[in-house]
Short mmCIF file of C-alpha atoms in Angstrom, two decimals:
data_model
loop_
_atom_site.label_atom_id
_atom_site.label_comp_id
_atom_site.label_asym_id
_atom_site.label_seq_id
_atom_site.Cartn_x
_atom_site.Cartn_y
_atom_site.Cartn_z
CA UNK F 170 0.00 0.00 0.00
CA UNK F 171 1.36 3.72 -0.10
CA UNK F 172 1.42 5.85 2.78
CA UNK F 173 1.43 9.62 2.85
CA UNK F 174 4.59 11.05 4.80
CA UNK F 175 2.76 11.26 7.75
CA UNK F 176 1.80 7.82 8.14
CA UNK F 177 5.93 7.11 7.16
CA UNK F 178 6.62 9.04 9.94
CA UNK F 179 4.27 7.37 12.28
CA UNK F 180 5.83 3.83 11.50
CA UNK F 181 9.13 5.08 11.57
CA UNK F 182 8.40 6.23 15.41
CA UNK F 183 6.86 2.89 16.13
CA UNK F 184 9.41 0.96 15.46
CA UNK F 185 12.05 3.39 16.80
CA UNK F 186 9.39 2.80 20.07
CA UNK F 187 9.53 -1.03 20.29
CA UNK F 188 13.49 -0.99 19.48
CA UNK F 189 14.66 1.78 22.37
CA UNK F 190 12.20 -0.04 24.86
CA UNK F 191 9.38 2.80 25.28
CA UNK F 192 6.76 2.18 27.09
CA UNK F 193 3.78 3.37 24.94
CA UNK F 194 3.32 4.61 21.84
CA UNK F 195 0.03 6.96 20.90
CA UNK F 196 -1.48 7.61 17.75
CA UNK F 197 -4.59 9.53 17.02
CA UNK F 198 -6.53 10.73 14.01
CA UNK F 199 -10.13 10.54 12.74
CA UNK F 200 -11.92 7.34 11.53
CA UNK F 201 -10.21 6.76 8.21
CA UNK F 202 -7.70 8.53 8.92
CA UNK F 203 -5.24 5.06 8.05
CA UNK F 204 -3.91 3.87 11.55
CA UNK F 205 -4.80 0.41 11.41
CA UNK F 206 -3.14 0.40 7.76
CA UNK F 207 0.06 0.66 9.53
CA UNK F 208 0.18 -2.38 11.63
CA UNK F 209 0.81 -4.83 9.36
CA UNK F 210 4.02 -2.80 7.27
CA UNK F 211 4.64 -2.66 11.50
CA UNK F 212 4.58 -6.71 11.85
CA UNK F 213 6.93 -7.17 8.90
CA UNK F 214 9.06 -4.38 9.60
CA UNK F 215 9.79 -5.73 12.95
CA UNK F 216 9.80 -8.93 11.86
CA UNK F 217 7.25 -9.86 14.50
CA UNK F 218 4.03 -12.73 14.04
CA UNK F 219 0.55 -11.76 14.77
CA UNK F 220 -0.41 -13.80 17.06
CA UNK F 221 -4.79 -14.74 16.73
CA UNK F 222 -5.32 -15.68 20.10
CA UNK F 223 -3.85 -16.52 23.25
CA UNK F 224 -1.59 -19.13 22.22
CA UNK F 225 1.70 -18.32 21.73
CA UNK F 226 4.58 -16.01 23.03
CA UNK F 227 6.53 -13.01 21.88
CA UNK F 228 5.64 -11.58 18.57
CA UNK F 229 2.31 -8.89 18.04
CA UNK F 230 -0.91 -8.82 19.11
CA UNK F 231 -3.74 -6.67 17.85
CA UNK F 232 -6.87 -6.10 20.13
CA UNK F 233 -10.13 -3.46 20.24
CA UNK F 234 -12.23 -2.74 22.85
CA UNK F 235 -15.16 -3.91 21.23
CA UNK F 236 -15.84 -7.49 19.37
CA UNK F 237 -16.74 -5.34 16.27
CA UNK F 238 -13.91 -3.13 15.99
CA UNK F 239 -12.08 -6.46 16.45
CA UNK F 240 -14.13 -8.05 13.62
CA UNK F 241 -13.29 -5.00 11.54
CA UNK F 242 -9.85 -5.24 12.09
CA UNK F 243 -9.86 -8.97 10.93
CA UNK F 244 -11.80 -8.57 7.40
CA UNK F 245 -8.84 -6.03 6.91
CA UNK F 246 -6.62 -8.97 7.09
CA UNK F 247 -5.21 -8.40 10.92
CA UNK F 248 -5.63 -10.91 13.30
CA UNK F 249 -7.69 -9.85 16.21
CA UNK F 250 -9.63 -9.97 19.37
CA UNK F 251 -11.10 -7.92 22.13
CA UNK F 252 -9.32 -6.87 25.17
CA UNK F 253 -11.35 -8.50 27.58
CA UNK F 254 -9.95 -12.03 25.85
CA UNK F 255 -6.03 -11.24 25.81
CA UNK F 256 -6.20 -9.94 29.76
CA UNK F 257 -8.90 -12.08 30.98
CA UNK F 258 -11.61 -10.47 32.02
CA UNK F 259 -15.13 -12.06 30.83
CA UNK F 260 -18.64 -12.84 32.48
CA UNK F 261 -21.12 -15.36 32.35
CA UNK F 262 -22.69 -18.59 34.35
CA UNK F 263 -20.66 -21.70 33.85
CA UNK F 264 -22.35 -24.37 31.34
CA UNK F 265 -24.65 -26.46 33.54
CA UNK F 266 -25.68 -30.03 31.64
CA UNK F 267 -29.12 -30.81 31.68
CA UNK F 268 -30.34 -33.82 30.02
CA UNK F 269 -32.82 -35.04 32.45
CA UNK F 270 -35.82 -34.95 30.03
CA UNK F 271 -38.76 -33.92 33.06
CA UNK F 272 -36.15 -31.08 33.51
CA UNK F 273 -35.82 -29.99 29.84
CA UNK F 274 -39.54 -30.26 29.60
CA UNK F 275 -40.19 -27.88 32.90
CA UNK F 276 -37.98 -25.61 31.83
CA UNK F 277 -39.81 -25.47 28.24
CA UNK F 278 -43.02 -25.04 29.77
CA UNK F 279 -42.05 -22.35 32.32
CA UNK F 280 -41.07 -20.02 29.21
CA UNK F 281 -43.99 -20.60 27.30
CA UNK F 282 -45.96 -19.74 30.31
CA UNK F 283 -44.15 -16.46 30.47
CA UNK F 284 -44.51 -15.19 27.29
CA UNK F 285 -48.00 -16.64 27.05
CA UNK F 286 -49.07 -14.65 29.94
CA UNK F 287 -51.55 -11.74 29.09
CA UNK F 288 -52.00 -9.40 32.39
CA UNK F 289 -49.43 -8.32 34.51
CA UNK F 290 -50.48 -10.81 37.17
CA UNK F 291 -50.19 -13.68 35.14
CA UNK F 292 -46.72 -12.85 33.67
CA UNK F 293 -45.52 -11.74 37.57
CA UNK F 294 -46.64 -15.19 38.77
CA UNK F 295 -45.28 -16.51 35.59
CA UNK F 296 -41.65 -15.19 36.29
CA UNK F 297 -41.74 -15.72 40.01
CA UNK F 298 -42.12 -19.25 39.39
CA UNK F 299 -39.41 -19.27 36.70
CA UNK F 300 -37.08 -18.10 39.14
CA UNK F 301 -37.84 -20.49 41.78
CA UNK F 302 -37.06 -22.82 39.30
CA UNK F 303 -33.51 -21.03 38.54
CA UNK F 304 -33.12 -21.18 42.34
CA UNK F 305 -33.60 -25.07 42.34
CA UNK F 306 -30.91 -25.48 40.00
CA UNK F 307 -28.69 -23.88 42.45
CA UNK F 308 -26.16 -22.51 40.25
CA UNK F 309 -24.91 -20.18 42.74
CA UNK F 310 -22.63 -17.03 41.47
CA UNK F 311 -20.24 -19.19 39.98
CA UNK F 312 -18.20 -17.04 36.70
CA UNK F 313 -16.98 -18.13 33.51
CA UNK F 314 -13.54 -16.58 32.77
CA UNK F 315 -9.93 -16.31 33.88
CA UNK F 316 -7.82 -15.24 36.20
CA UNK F 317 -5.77 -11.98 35.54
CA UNK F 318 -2.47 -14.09 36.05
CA UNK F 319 -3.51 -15.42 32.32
CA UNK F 320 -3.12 -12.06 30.60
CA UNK F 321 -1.22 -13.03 28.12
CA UNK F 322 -0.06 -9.24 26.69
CA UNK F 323 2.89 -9.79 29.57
CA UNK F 324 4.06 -12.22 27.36
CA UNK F 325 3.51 -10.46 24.12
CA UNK F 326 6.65 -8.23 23.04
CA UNK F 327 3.97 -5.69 21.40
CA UNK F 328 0.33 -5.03 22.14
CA UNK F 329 -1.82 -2.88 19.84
CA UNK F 330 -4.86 -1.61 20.65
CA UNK F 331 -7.73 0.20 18.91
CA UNK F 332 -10.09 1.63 19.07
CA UNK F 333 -8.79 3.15 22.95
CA UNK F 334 -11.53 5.59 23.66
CA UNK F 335 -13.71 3.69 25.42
CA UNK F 336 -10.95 2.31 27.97
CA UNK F 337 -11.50 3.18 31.45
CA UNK F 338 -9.15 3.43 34.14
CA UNK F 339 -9.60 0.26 35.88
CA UNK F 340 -9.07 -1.46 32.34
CA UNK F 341 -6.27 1.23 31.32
CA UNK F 342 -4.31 0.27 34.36
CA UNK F 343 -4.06 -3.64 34.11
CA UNK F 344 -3.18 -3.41 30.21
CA UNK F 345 -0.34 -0.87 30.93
CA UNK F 346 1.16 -2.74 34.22
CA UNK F 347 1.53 -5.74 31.49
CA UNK F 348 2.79 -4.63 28.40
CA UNK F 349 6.52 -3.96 27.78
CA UNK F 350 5.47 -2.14 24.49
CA UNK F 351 2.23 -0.63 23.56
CA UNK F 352 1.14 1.31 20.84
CA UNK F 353 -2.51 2.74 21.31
CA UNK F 354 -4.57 3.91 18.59
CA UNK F 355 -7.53 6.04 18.89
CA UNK F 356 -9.73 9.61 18.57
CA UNK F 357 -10.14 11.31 21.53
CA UNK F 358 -13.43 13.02 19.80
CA UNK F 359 -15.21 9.54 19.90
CA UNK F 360 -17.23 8.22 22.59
CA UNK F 361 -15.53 7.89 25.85
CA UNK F 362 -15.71 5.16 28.60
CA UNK F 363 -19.80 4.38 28.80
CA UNK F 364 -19.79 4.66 32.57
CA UNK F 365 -18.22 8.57 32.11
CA UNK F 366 -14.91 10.05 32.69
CA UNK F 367 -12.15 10.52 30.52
CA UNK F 368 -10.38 8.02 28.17
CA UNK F 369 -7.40 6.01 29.95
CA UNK F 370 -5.26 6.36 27.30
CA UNK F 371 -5.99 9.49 25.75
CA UNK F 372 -5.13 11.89 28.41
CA UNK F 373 -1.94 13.93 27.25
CA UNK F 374 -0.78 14.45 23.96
CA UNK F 375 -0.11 12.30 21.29
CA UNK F 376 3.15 11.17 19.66
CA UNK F 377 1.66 12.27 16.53
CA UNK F 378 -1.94 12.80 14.65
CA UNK F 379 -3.20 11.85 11.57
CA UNK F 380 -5.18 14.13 9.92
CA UNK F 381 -5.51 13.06 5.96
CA UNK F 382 -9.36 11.22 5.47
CA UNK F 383 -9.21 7.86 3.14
CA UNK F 384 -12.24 5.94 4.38
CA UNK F 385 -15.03 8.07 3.02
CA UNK F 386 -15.93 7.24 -0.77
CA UNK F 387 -17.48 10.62 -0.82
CA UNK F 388 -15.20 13.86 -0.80
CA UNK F 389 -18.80 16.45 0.44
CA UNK F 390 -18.79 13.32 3.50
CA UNK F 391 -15.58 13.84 4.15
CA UNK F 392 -15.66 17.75 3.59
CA UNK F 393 -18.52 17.47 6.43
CA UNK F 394 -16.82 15.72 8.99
CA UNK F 395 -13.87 17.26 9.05
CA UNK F 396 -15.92 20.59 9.44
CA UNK F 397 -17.88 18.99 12.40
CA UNK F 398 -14.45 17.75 13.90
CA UNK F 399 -13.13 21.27 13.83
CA UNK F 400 -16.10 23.14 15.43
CA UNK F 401 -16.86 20.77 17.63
CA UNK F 402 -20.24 22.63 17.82
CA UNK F 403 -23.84 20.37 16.92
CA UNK F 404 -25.37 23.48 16.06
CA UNK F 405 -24.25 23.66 12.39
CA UNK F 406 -26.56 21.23 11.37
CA UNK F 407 -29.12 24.18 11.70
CA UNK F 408 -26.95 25.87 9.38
CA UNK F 409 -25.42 23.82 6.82
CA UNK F 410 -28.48 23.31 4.75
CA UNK F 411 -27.98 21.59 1.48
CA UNK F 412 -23.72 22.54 1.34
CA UNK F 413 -23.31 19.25 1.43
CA UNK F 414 -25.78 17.47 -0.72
CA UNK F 415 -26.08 14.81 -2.13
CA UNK F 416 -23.85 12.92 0.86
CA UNK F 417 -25.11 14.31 3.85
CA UNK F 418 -28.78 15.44 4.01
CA UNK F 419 -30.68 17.04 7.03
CA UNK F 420 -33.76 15.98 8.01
CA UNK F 421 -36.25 17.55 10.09
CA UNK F 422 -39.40 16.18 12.26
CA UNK F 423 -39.17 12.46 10.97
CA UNK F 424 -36.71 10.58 8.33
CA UNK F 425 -38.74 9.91 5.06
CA UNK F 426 -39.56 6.36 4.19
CA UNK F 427 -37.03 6.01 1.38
CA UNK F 428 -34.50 6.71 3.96
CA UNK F 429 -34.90 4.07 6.27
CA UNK F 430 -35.88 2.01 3.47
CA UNK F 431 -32.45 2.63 1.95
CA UNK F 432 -29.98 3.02 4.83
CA UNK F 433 -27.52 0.10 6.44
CA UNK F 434 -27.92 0.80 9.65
CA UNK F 435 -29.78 3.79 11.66
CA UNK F 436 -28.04 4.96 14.81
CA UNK F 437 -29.89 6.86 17.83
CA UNK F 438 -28.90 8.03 21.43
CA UNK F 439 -31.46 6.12 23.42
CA UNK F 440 -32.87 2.34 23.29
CA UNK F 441 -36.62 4.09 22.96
CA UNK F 442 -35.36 6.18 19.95
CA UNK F 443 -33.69 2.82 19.00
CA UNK F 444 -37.11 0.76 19.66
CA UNK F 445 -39.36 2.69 17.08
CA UNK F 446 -36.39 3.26 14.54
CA UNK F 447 -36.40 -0.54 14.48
CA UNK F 448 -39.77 -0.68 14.69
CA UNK F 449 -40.36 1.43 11.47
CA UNK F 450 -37.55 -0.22 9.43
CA UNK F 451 -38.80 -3.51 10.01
CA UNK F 452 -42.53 -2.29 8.45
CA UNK F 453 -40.98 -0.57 5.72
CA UNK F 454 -38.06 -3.48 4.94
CA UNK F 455 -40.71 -6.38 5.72
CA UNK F 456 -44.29 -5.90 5.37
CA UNK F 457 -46.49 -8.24 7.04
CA UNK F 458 -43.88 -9.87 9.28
CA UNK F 459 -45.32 -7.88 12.61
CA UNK F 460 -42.81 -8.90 15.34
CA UNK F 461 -41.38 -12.35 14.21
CA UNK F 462 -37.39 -12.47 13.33
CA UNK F 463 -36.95 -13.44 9.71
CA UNK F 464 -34.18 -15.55 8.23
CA UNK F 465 -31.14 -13.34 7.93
CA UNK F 466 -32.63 -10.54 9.58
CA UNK F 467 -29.65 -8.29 11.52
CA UNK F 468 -29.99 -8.86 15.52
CA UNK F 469 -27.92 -7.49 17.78
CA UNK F 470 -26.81 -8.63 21.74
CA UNK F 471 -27.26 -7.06 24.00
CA UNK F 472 -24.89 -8.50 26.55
CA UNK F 473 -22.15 -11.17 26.01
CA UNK F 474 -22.34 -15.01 26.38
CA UNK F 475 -19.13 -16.55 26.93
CA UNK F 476 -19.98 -20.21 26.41
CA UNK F 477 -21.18 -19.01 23.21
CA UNK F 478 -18.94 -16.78 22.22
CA UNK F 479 -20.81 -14.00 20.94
CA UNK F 480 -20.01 -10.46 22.61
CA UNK F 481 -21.85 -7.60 23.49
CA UNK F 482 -23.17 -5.81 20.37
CA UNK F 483 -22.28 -8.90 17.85
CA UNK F 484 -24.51 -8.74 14.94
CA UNK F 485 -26.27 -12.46 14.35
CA UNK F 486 -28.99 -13.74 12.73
CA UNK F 487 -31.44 -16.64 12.42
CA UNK F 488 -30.13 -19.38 10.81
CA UNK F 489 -33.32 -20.89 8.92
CA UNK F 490 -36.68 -20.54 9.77
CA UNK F 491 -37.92 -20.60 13.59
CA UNK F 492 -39.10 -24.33 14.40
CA UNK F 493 -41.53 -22.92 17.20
CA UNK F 494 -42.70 -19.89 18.20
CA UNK F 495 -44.87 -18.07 21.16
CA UNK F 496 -46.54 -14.49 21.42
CA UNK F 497 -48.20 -11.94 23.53
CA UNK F 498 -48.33 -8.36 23.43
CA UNK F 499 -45.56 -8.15 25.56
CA UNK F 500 -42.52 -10.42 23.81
CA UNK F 501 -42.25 -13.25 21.70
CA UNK F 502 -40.12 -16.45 21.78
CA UNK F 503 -38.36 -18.54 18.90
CA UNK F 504 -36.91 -22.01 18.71
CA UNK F 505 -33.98 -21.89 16.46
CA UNK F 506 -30.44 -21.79 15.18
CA UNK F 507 -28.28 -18.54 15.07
CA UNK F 508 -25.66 -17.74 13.15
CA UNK F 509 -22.82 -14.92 12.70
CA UNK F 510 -23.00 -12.28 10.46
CA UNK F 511 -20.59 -13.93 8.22
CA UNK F 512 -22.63 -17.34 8.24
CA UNK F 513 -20.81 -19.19 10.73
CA UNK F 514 -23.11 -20.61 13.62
CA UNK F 515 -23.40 -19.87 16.79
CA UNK F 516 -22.71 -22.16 19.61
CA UNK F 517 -22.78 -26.04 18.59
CA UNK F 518 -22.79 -26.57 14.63
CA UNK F 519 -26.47 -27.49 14.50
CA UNK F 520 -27.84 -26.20 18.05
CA UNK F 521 -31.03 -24.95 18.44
CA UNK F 522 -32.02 -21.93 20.85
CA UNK F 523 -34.24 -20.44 22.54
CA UNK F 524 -34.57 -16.66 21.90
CA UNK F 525 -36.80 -14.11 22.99
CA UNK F 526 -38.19 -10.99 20.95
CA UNK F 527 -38.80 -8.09 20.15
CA UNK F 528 -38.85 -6.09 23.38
CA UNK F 529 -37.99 -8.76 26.23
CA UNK F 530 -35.53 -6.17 26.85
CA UNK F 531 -37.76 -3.22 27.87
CA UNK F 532 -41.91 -3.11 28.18
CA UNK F 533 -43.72 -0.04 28.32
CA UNK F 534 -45.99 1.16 30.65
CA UNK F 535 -47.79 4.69 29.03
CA UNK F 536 -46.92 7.74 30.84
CA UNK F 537 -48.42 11.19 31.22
CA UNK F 538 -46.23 11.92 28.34
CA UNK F 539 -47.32 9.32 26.18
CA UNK F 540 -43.59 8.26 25.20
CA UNK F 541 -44.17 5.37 28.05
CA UNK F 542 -41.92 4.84 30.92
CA UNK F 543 -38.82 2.28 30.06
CA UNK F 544 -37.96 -0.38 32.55
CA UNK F 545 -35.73 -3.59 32.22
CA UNK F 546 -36.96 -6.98 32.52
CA UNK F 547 -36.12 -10.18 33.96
CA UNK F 548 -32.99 -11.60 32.18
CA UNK F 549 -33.45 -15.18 31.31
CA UNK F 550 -31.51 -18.26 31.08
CA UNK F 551 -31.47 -19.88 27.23
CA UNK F 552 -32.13 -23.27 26.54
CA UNK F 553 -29.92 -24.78 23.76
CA UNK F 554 -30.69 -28.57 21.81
CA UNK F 555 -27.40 -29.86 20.15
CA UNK F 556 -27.75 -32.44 17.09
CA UNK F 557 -27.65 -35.30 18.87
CA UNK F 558 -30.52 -34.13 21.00
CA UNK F 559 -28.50 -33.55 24.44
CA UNK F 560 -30.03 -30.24 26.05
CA UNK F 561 -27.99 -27.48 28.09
CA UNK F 562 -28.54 -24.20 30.18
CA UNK F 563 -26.56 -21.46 28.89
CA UNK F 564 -25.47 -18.54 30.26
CA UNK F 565 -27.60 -15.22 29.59
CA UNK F 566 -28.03 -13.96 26.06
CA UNK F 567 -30.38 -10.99 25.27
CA UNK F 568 -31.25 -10.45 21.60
CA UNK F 569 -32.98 -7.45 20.30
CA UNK F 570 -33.26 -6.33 16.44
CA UNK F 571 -30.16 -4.98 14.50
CA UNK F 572 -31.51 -2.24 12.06
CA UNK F 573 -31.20 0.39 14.08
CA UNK F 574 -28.63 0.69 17.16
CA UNK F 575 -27.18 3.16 19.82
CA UNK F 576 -24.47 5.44 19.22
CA UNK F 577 -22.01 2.98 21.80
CA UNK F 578 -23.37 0.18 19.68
CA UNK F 579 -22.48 1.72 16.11
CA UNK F 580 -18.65 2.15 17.25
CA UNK F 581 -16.13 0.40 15.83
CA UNK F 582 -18.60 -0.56 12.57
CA UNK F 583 -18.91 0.62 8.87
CA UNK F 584 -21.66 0.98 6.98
CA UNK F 585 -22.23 2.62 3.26
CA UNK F 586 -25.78 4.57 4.53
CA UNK F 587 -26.29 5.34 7.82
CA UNK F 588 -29.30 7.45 9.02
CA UNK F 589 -28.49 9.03 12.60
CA UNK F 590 -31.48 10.60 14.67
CA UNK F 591 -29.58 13.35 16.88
CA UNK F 592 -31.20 15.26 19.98
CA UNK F 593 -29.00 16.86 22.14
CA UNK F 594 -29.52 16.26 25.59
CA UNK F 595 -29.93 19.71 27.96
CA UNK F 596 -28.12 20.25 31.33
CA UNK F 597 -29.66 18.86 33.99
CA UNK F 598 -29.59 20.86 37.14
CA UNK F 599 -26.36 20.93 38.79
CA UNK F 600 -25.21 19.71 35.35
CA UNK F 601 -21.94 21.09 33.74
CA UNK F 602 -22.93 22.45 29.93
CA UNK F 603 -19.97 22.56 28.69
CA UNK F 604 -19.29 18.72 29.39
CA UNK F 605 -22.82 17.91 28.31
CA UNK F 606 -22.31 20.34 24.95
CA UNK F 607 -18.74 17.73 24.26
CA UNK F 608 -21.07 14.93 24.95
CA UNK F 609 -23.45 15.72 22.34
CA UNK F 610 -20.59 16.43 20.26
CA UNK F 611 -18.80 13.15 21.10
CA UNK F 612 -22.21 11.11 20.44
CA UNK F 613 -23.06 12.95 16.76
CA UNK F 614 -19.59 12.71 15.15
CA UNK F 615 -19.21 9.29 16.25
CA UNK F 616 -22.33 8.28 14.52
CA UNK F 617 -21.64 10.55 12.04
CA UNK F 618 -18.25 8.77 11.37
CA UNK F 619 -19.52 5.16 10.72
CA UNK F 620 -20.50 6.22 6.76
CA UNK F 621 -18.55 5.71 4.26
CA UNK F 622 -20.84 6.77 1.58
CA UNK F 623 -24.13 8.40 2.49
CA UNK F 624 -24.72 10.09 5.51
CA UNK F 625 -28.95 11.24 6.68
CA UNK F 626 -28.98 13.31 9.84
CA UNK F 627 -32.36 13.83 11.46
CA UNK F 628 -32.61 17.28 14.02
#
């Protein structure tokens, strides 16, 4: 590939940086800006193997904070994985066997009861006695995972990471007491750590920025965000009217049809934004289908599953049609395979799961407001069916539809049309503006960021 002279000089200091035995290396710049394009002139430069997973010693290892930044990184061609992997830090109930069929068949019938209940009495009865049954299992607090004595970056001779912004303190500290040579990449105007605060890693200056934009296809897209990234001020999109047509068009009130019709992926601040965005896609993109997953429909998780191996914010998708299925107003629930995004399944070639949709996640209870009050359910326990017919508990696994996700969820991901509905939140009392006026920021250009092509703002 060819590099422009700052991205020369960027390797150049990275290898200087692993040679003279410094401790970190940091490089920032925009999305598309080219960082990850340097790692793997960096690997052969150094003469250094990238290692996939924890196996091995020495050499390079490339990880993200998120399972799709990691996925991105690997249909570039570099061999990656998320954080939490490489220093061992996961969640999740350990794998309990079950193939007593009376158990199988309780458990069956306690989650039809649930989702067949129809007044809140029923369904509170219905999930009381579900987790009595949980309780019988005993399975206790146990954790899947390992212990921090198996990070394996101490034994790595350098550690990459992307996408850094997100990396909290707690996190920041264990990766930097075990690496003898880190180079961090990252843009300290994305998203920061989701619990607040400031980025671990992107506190004090960088060794160097770059600034020159190669991901967007369209020069007005790229014109915009580089405009947005030097303001830092949301309140151009008042302004801007059509300067940047036909890549980046402002919407007002509601996104036309043809827009969410049209777009990869729409990306909104809150899950009740995210709820109805989904919620019109799905009638636009799939008449008739009213709440049922379809065949290669995009979901998205909601938390990760260890034993499965699917990660917080991993895109699947139903693998086939649904062999059984359950309704109420409230939620629904399929019996099924999953698979990845790319095809691959999920869990045991051939295993069938139980899933749960569309809004297990949240129900609404109307308000005086008439946008509903939000509150989080019960999480429940799945039950898997492997080919030759064994049955298991697995650990949690929430599920909810993948057209349209939050503005934490988008990071890391690429899409060609992405439709982003921005609000800016106000100060609350007591409330710092100008921290809430970067958060806004923070939240629009990161959404903002994810097109490559084709970018609809709604305000």
């Amino acid at each position: 590939m060819n590099l422009d002279s700052d991205q020369k000089a960027a390797l150049a200091e990275m290898m200087d940086a692993y040679r003279l035995g410094q401790r970190r290396y940091t490089l920032t710049g925009a999305a598309g800006t080219g960082k990850t394009s340097l790692l793997k002139p960096l690997s052969e430069a150094l003469d250094l193997e990238i290692h996939a997973g924890r196996k091995g010693e020495g050499g390079m290892r490339i990880a993200a904070y998120t399972n799709r930044a990691a996925r991105v990184l690997r249909d570039k061609g570099l061999p990656a994985g998320t954080i939490h992997s490489f220093i061992g830090v996961s969640s999740g109930f350990d794998v309990v066997t079950c193939t007593d069929p009376a158990l199988i068949a309780k458990y069956v019938r306690l989650q039809a009861t649930i989702v067949g209940a129809a007044t809140k009495t029923a369904i509170k009865k219905a999930n009381r006695n579900f987790r009595q049954f949980l309780r019988d299992l005993n399975l206790g607090e146990k954790k899947f995972g390992l212990e921090r004595d198996d990070n394996v970056f101490g034994k790595t001779d350098v550690v990459v990471l992307d996408e850094v912004s997100m990396i909290n303190d707690d996190m920041g500290e264990i990766i930097s007491d075990s690496c003898a040579c880190l180079i961090v990449l990252g843009d300290p105007l994305q998203l920061g750590p989701v619990k607040g605060g400031l980025p671990y890693f992107l506190r004090g200056d960088a060794d160097r920025e770059l600034k020159n934009i190669y991901r967007q296809d369209s020069g007005k897209l790229a014109e915009f965000l580089q405009l947005l990234r030097d303001t830092q001020d949301v309140s151009i999109l008042a302004d801007i009217g059509n300067r940047f047509e036909p890549d980046v068009t402002i919407h007002r009130k509601t996104f036309p049809s043809d827009v969410l019709r049209q777009c990869d992926i729409a990306i909104a601040r809150t899950h009740a934004e995210v709820y109805e965005l989904n919620r019109r896609i799905r009638t636009l993109k799939m008449p008739g289908v009213a709440g049922r997953p379809q065949p290669g429909e995009p979901l998205i998780a909601l938390d990760q599953n260890v034993a499965l191996r699917v990660s917080k914010h991993d895109f699947v998708m139903l693998d086939g049609p649904a062999e059984h299925e359950t309704t109420n107003t409230v939620s629904g629930t399929l019996f099924g395979k999953l698979a990845r995004a790319d095809g691959t399944p999920v869990g045991p070639r051939g295993a069938h799961m139980t899933m749960m949709f569309p809004d297990f996640y949240f129900r609404t209870h109307p308000g005086s407001s008439g946008q509903g009050e939000w509150k989080r359910i019960e999480k429940q326990l799945l039950f898997v069916k492997d080919e030759e017919g064994d049955g298991f508990l697995e650990g949690k696994l929430k599920l909810a539809f993948g057209h349209a996700v939050t503005d934490y969820a988008s990071q890391g991901g690429e899409w060609g049309r992405v439709a982003v509905s921005f609000w800016p939140f106000k100060p609350k009392p007591r409330e710092n503006a100008t921290n809430v006026a970067m958060q806004n920021f923070r939240s629009l250009y990161t959404a903002c960021s994810r097109a490559r092509r084709k970018l609809d703002i709604l305000i």
